XYZ file of C-alpha atoms in Angstrom:
396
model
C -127.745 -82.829 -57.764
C -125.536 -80.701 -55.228
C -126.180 -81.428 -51.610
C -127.715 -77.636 -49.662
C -124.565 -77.444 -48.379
C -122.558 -77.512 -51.690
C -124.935 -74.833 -52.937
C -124.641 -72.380 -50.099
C -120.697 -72.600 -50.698
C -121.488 -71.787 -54.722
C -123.424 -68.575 -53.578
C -121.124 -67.142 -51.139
C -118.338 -67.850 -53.658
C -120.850 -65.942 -56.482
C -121.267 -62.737 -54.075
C -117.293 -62.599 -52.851
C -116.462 -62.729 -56.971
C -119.004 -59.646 -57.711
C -118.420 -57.569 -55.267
C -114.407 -58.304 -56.038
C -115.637 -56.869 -59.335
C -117.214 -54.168 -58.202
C -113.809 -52.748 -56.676
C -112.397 -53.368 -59.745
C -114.641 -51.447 -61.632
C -114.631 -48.738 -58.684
C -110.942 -48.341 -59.104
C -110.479 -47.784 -62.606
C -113.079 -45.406 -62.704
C -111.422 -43.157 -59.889
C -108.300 -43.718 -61.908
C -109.608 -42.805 -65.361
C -111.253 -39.648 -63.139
C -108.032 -38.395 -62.090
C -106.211 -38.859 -64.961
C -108.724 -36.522 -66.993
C -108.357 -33.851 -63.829
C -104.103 -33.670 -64.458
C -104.997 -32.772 -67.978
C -107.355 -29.709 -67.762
C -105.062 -28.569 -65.037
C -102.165 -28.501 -66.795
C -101.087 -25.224 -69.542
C -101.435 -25.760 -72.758
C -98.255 -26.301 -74.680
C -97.373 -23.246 -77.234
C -97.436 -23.660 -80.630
C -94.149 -24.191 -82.375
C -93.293 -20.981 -83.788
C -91.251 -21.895 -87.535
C -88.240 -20.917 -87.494
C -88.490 -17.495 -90.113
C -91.453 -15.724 -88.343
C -88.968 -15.733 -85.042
C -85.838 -14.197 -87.004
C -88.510 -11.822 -88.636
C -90.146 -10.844 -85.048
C -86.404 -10.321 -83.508
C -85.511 -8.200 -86.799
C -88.439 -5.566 -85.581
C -87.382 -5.821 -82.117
C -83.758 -4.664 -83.078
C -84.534 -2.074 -85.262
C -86.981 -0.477 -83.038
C -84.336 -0.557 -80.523
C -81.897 1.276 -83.221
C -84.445 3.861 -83.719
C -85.291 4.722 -80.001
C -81.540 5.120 -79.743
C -81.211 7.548 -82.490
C -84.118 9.711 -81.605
C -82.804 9.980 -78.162
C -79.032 11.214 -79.609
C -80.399 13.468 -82.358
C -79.825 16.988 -80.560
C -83.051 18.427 -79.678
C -84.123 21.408 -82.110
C -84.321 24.900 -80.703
C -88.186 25.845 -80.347
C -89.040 28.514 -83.039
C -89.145 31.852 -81.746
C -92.594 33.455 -83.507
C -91.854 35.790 -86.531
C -92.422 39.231 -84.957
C -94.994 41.503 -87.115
C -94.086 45.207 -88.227
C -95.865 47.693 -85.897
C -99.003 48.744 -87.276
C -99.216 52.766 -88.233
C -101.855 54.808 -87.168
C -104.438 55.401 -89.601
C -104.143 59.215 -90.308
C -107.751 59.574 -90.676
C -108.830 58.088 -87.518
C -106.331 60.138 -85.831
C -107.554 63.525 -87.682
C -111.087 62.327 -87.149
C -112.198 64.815 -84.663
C -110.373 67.938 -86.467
C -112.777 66.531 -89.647
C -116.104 66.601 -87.861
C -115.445 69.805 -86.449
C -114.217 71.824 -89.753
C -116.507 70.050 -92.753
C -118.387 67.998 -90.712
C -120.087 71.238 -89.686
C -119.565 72.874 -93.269
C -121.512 69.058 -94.589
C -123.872 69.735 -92.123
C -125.193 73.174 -93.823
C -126.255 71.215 -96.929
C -128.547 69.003 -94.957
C -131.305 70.933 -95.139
C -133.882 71.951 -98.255
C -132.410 75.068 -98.674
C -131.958 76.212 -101.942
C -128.811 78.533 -101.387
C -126.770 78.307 -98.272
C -125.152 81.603 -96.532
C -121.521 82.210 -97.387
C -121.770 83.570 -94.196
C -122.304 80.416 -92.075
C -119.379 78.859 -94.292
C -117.240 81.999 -93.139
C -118.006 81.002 -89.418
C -117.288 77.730 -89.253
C -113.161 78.372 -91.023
C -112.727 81.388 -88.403
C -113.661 79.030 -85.647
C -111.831 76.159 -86.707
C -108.148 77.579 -85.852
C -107.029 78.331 -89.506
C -106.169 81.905 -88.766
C -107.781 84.850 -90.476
C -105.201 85.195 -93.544
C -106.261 81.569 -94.365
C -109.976 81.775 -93.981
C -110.117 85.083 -96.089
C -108.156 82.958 -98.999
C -110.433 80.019 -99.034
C -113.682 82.480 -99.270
C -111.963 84.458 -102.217
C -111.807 80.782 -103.339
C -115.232 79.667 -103.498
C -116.568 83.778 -104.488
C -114.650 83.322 -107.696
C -114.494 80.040 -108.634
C -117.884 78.840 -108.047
C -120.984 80.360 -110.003
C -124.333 81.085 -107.733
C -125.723 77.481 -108.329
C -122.372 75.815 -107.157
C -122.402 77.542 -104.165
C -125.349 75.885 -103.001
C -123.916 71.894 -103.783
C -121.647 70.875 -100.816
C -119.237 68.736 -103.618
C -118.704 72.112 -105.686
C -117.680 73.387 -101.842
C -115.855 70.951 -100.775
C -113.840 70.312 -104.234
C -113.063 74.283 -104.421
C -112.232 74.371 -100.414
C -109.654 71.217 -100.985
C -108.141 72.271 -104.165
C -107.096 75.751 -102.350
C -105.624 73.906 -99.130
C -103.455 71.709 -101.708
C -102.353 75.438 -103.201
C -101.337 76.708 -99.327
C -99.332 73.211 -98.425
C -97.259 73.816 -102.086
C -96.586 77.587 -101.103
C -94.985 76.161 -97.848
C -93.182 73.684 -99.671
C -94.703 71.062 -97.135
C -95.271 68.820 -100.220
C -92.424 67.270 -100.084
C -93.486 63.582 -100.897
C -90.095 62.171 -99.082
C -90.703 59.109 -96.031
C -89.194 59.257 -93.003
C -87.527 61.771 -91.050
C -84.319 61.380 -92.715
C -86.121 62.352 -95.840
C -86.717 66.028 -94.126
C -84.059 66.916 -92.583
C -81.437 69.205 -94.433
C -78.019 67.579 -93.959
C -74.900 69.127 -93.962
C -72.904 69.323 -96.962
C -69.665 67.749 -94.634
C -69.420 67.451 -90.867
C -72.263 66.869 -87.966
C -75.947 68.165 -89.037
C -76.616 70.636 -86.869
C -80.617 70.794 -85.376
C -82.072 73.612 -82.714
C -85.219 72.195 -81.483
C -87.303 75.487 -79.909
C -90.688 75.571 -78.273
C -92.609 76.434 -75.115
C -92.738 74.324 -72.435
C -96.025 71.942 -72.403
C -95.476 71.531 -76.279
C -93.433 68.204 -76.533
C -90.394 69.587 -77.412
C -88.577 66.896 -75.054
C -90.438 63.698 -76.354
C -89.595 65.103 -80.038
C -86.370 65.343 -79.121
C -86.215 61.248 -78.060
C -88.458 60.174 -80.391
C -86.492 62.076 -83.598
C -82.888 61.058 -81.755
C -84.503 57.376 -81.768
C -85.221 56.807 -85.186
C -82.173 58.488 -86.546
C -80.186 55.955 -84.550
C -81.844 53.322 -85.456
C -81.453 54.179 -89.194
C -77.568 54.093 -88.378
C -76.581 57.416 -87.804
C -74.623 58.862 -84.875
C -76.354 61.149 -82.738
C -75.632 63.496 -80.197
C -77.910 65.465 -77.879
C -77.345 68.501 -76.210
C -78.786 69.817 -73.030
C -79.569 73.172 -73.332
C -82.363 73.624 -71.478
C -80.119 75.084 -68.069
C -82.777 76.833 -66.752
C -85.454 73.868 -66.002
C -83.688 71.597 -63.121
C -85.641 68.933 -64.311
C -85.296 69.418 -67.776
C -81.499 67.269 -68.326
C -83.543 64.335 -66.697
C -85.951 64.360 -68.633
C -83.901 64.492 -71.901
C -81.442 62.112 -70.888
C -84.315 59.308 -70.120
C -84.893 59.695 -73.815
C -81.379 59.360 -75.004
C -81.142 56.270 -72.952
C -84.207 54.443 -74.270
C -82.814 55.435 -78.126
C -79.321 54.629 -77.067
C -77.524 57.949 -78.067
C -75.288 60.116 -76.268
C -76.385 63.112 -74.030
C -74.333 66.042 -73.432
C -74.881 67.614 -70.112
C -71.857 69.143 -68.079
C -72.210 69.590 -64.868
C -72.143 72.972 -63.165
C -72.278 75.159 -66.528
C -75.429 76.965 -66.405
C -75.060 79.138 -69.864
C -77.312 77.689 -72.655
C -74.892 79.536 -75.301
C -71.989 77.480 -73.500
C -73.556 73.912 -73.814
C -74.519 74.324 -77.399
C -71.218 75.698 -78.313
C -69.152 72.626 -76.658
C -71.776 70.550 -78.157
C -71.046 71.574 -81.824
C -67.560 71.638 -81.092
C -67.524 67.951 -79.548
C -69.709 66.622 -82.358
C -67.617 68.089 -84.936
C -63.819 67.039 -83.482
C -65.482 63.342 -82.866
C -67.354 63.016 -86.180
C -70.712 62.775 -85.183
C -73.774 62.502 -87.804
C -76.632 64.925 -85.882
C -75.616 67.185 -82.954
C -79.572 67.967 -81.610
C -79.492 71.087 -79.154
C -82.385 71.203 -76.951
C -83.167 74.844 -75.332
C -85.449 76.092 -72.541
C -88.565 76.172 -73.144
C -90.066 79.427 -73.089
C -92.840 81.880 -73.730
C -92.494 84.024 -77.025
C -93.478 86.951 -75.373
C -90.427 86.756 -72.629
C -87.974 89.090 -74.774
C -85.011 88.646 -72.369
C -85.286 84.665 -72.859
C -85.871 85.177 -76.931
C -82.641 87.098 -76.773
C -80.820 84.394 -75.130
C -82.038 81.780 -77.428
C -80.733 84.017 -80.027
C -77.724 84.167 -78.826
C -77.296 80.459 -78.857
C -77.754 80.329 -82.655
C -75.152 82.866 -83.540
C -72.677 80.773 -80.871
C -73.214 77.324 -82.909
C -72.592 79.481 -86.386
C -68.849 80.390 -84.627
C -68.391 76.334 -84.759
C -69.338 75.459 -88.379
C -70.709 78.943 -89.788
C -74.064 76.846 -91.421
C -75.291 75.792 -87.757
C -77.947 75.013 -86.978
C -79.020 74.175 -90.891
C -82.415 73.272 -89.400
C -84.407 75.513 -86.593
C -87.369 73.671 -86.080
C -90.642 75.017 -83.574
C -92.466 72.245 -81.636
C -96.474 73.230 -81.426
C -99.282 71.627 -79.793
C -101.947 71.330 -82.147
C -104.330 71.635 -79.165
C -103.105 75.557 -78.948
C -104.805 76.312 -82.200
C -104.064 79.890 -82.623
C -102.102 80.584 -79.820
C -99.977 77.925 -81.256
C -99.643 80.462 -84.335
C -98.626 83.538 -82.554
C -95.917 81.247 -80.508
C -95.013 80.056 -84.786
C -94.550 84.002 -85.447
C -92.728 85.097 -82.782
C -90.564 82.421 -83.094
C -89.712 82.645 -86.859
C -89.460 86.407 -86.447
C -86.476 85.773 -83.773
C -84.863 82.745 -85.364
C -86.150 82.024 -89.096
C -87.393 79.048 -88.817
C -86.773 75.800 -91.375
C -89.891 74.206 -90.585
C -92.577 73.099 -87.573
C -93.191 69.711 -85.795
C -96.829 69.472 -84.855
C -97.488 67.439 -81.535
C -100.936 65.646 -80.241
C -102.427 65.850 -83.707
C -104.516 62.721 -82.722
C -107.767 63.235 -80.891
C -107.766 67.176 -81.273
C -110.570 69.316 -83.034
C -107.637 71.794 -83.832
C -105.903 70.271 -86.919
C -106.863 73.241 -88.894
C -103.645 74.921 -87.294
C -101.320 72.916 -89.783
C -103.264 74.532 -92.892
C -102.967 78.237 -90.913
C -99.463 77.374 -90.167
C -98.546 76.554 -93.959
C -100.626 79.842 -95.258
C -99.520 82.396 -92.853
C -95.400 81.582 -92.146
C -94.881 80.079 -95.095
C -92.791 77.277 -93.512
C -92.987 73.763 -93.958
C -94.426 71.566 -91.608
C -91.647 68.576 -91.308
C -93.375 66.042 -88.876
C -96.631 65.299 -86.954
C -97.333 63.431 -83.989
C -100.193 61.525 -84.018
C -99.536 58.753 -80.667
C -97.423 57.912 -77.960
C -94.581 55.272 -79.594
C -91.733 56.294 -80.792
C -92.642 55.832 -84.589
C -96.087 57.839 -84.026
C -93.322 61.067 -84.886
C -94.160 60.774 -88.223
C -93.136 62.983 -91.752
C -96.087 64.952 -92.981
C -97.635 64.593 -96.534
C -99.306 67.067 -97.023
C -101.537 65.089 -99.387
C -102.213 62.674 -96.965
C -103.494 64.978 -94.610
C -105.639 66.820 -97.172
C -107.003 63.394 -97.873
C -107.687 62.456 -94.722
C -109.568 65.985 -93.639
C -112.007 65.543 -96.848
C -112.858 61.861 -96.389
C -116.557 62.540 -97.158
């Protein structure tokens, strides 16, 4: 048995050897602790890559590369310039609309009602006031007296049919049924040497924009075209033309300081001739048929161009405003008595009431109507066809 003193020693010794074991413990603890800390905090080590998928993945890389390089070398392609579209043509019957309404539009308008026979009287009216001039009015009543029995008379097709049948019979007497396109199609050329044309007219008419519109599509379908100014008694009359020949790229010929109209046309013939020009076009002043002493002079410029090539001009065309209606036909008679005219160009035929002029114009001068004008471009100058505009005045 231990003496109290031996005993005391045994429990101090037991405490110093726990709590010695306690530190221990403590410290390997904090150690394992810290140990587990360095691990989350360091990155996770990528995964070996084998050795294929790498030469694979810097294949791609390459090629894209090549392909970036070529794109940027290939020369750049021009942007495509849009395909450009044909001008549209005006519809003829739109544009002879108005002249429709107010010749059979009114005539339709008779056979509205329950009548059973309708006045040839009314009929009568309505062709007197619709500009075809008296010859022509008295030829399409013959027309319906004879060929229509009393019953036909009173149904607006047996009418109209006998009424458009007899206008197809005045357009073949003028010979305006020629069924040629274009204006080169109606134009009489020369056998050899320039084609000579005398453009004639009053002033208001649209002799001038006739002139640049007929100039512009003759050059632009290759033939050489002259123009001559022979209007020397309008100041502004040589500007006026040569703003034309500019925008259709022809030659004007204007001398300066020669104020005879006989003069320019002669030089004109003579230059087109010696320089082998297609069309030599001779304007002249525009004037009023009943101004003798002018009609003279214009006269006298025909006879000077025939001292050149002795066929000149081999086409004397009148410009008429289909607005004029009849006066339009007296200016067409006075004209033709002076000069013998080949033919008429009819202006502003869209938007007037007055179309009926063309139909007077075939029946009473016998001429043929070459080209209309039915708008403001330069292709609006159109050739007539006669059955087109028959057509397009009997639409209902």
């Amino acid at each position: 048995m231990m003496s109290p003193g031996h005993a005391q020693q045994m429990d101090i010794l037991l405490i110093f050897i726990g709590v010695m074991l306690l530190l221990v413990l403590g410290v390997i603890a904090l150690s394992m602790a810290k140990s587990r800390r360095q691990k989350k905090a360091l990155p996770k080590a990528p995964e070996e890559v084998p050795p294929q998928v790498r030469a694979e993945e810097k294949e791609t890389v390459v090629a894209k590369e090549v392909v970036k390089e070529k794109e940027a070398l290939a020369p750049v392609a021009p942007p495509v310039a849009p395909v450009p579209t044909a001008p549209t043509e005006v519809d003829l019957k739109e544009a002879l609309r108005k002249t429709e309404e107010n010749l059979f539009g009114r005539i339709r308008g008779l056979f509205k009602t329950d009548a059973v026979g309708k006045p040839l009287e009314e009929i009568e009216e309505i062709l007197y006031t619709s500009d075809l001039g008296p010859t022509t009015v008295q030829r399409l009543m013959a027309a319906i007296e004879e060929k229509l029995s009393r019953k036909e008379k009173a149904d607006y097709e047996s009418v109209r049919e006998a009424l458009k049948e007899e206008i197809k019979n005045i357009f073949a007497g003028s010979h305006s049924t020629h069924p040629g396109e274009g204006i080169l199609s109606k134009i009489q050329f020369a056998d050899e040497g320039p084609t000579v044309l005398m453009i004639v007219g009053v002033n208001g008419a649209g002799k001038t924009t006739s002139i640049g519109k007929i100039s512009a599509q003759l050059a632009g379908q290759g033939k050489k075209v002259l123009v001559a100014a022979g209007d020397t008694f309008r100041a502004a009359a040589g500007g006026q033309l040569k703003v034309w020949t500019d925008r259709a790229q022809v030659e004007i010929f204007s001398p300066e300081g020669v104020t005879d109209p006989s003069a320019v046309a002669f030089d004109a013939v003579s230059k087109g001739k010696a320089q082998g020009y297609d069309i030599v076009i001779v304007d002249t002043a525009g004037r009023l048929h009943t101004q003798a002493n002018l009609m003279e002079e214009i006269k006298k410029m025909k006879r000077v161009m025939s001292k050149v090539i002795p066929e000149a001009p081999h086409e004397t065309l009148i410009v008429l405003d289909a607005n004029s209606g009849q006066n339009a036909l007296m200016q067409a008679k006075e004209f033709h008595g002076a000069l013998s005219l080949t033919g008429a160009i009819l202006t502003k035929m869209d938007g007037t009431a007055k179309g009926g002029v063309a139909v007077g114009l075939a029946q009473e001068l016998q001429i043929p109507i070459k080209l209309i004008g039915v708008g403001e471009r330069i292709q609006d100058l159109r050739s007539f066809s006669s059955h087109d505009f028959v057509e397009s005045l009997f639409v209902h």
